Short mmCIF file of C-alpha atoms in Angstrom, two decimals:
data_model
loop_
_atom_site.label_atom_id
_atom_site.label_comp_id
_atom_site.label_asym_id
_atom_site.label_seq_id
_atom_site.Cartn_x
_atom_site.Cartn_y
_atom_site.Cartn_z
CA UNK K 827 -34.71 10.57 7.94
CA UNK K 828 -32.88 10.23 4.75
CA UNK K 829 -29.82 11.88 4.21
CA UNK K 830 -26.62 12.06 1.55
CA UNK K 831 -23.91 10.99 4.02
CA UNK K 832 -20.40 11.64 1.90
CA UNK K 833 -18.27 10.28 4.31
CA UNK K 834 -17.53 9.36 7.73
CA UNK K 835 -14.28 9.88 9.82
CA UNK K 836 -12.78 8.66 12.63
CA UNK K 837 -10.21 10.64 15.05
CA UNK K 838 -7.74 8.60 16.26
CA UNK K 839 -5.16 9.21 18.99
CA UNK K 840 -1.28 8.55 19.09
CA UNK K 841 0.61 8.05 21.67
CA UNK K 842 3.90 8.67 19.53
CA UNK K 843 2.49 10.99 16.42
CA UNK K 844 5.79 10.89 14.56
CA UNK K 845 6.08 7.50 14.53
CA UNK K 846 1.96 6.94 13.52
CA UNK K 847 2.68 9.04 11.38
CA UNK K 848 5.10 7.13 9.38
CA UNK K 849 3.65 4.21 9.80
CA UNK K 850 0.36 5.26 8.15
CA UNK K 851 2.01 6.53 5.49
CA UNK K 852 4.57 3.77 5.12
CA UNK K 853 0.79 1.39 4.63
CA UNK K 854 0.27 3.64 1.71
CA UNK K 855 -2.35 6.30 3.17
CA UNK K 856 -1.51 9.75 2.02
CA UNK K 857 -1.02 12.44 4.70
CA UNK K 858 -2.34 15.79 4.50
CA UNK K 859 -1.31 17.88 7.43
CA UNK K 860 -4.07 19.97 8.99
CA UNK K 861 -2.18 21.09 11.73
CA UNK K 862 1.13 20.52 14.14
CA UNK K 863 -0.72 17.94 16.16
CA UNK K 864 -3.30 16.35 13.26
CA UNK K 865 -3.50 14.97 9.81
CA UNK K 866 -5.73 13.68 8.04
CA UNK K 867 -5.15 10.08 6.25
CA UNK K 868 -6.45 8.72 3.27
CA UNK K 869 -6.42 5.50 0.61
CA UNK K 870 -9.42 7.08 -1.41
CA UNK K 871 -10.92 10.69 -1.67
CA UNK K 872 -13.34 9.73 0.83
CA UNK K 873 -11.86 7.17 3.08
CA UNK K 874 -9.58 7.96 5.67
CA UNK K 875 -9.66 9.09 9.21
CA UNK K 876 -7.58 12.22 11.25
CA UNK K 877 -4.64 11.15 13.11
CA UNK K 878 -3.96 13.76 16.59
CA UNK K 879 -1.24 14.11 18.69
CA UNK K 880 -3.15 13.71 21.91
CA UNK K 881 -3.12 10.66 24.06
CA UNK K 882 -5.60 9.57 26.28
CA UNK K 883 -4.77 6.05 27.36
CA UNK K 884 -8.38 4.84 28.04
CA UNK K 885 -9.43 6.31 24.61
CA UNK K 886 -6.99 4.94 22.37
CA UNK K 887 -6.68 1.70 24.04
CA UNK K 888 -10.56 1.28 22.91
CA UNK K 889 -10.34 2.21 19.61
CA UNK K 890 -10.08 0.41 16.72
CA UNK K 891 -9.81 1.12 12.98
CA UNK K 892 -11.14 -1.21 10.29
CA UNK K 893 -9.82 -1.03 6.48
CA UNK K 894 -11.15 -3.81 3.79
CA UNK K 895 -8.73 -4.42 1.24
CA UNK K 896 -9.30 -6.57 -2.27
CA UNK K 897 -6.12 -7.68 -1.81
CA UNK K 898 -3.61 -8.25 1.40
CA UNK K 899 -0.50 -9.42 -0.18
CA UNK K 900 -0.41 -6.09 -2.58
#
């Protein structure tokens, strides 16, 4: 099946979402804030994931986010 995919997005749990918040932002990701408890996080118009204020050790203990950059240092 062939498809147009636009994007895909990963949620992501915190177990302090004041403090992932900040940091996110502080990495240069720009927040937009859906709701009380989850924003959504992005470098480009369609990279970036949504950030919730629920945590679930199991889950966020397995997950992992992955961002290529061209260049570390900058």
């Amino acid at each position: 099946m062939k498809h147009n995919a636009k994007s895909i997005r990963a949620f992501i749990g915190a177990k302090d979402f004041e403090e992932s918040r900040s940091f996110y932002r502080d990495l240069g990701f720009q927040e937009s804030i859906i709701s009380k408890d989850m924003s959504y996080f992005k470098v480009v118009e369609t990279l970036g994931f949504y950030l919730q204020e629920a945590y679930v050790k199991d889950w966020v203990d397995n997950t992992m986010l992955f961002l290529e950059v061209d260049n570390v240092e900058r």
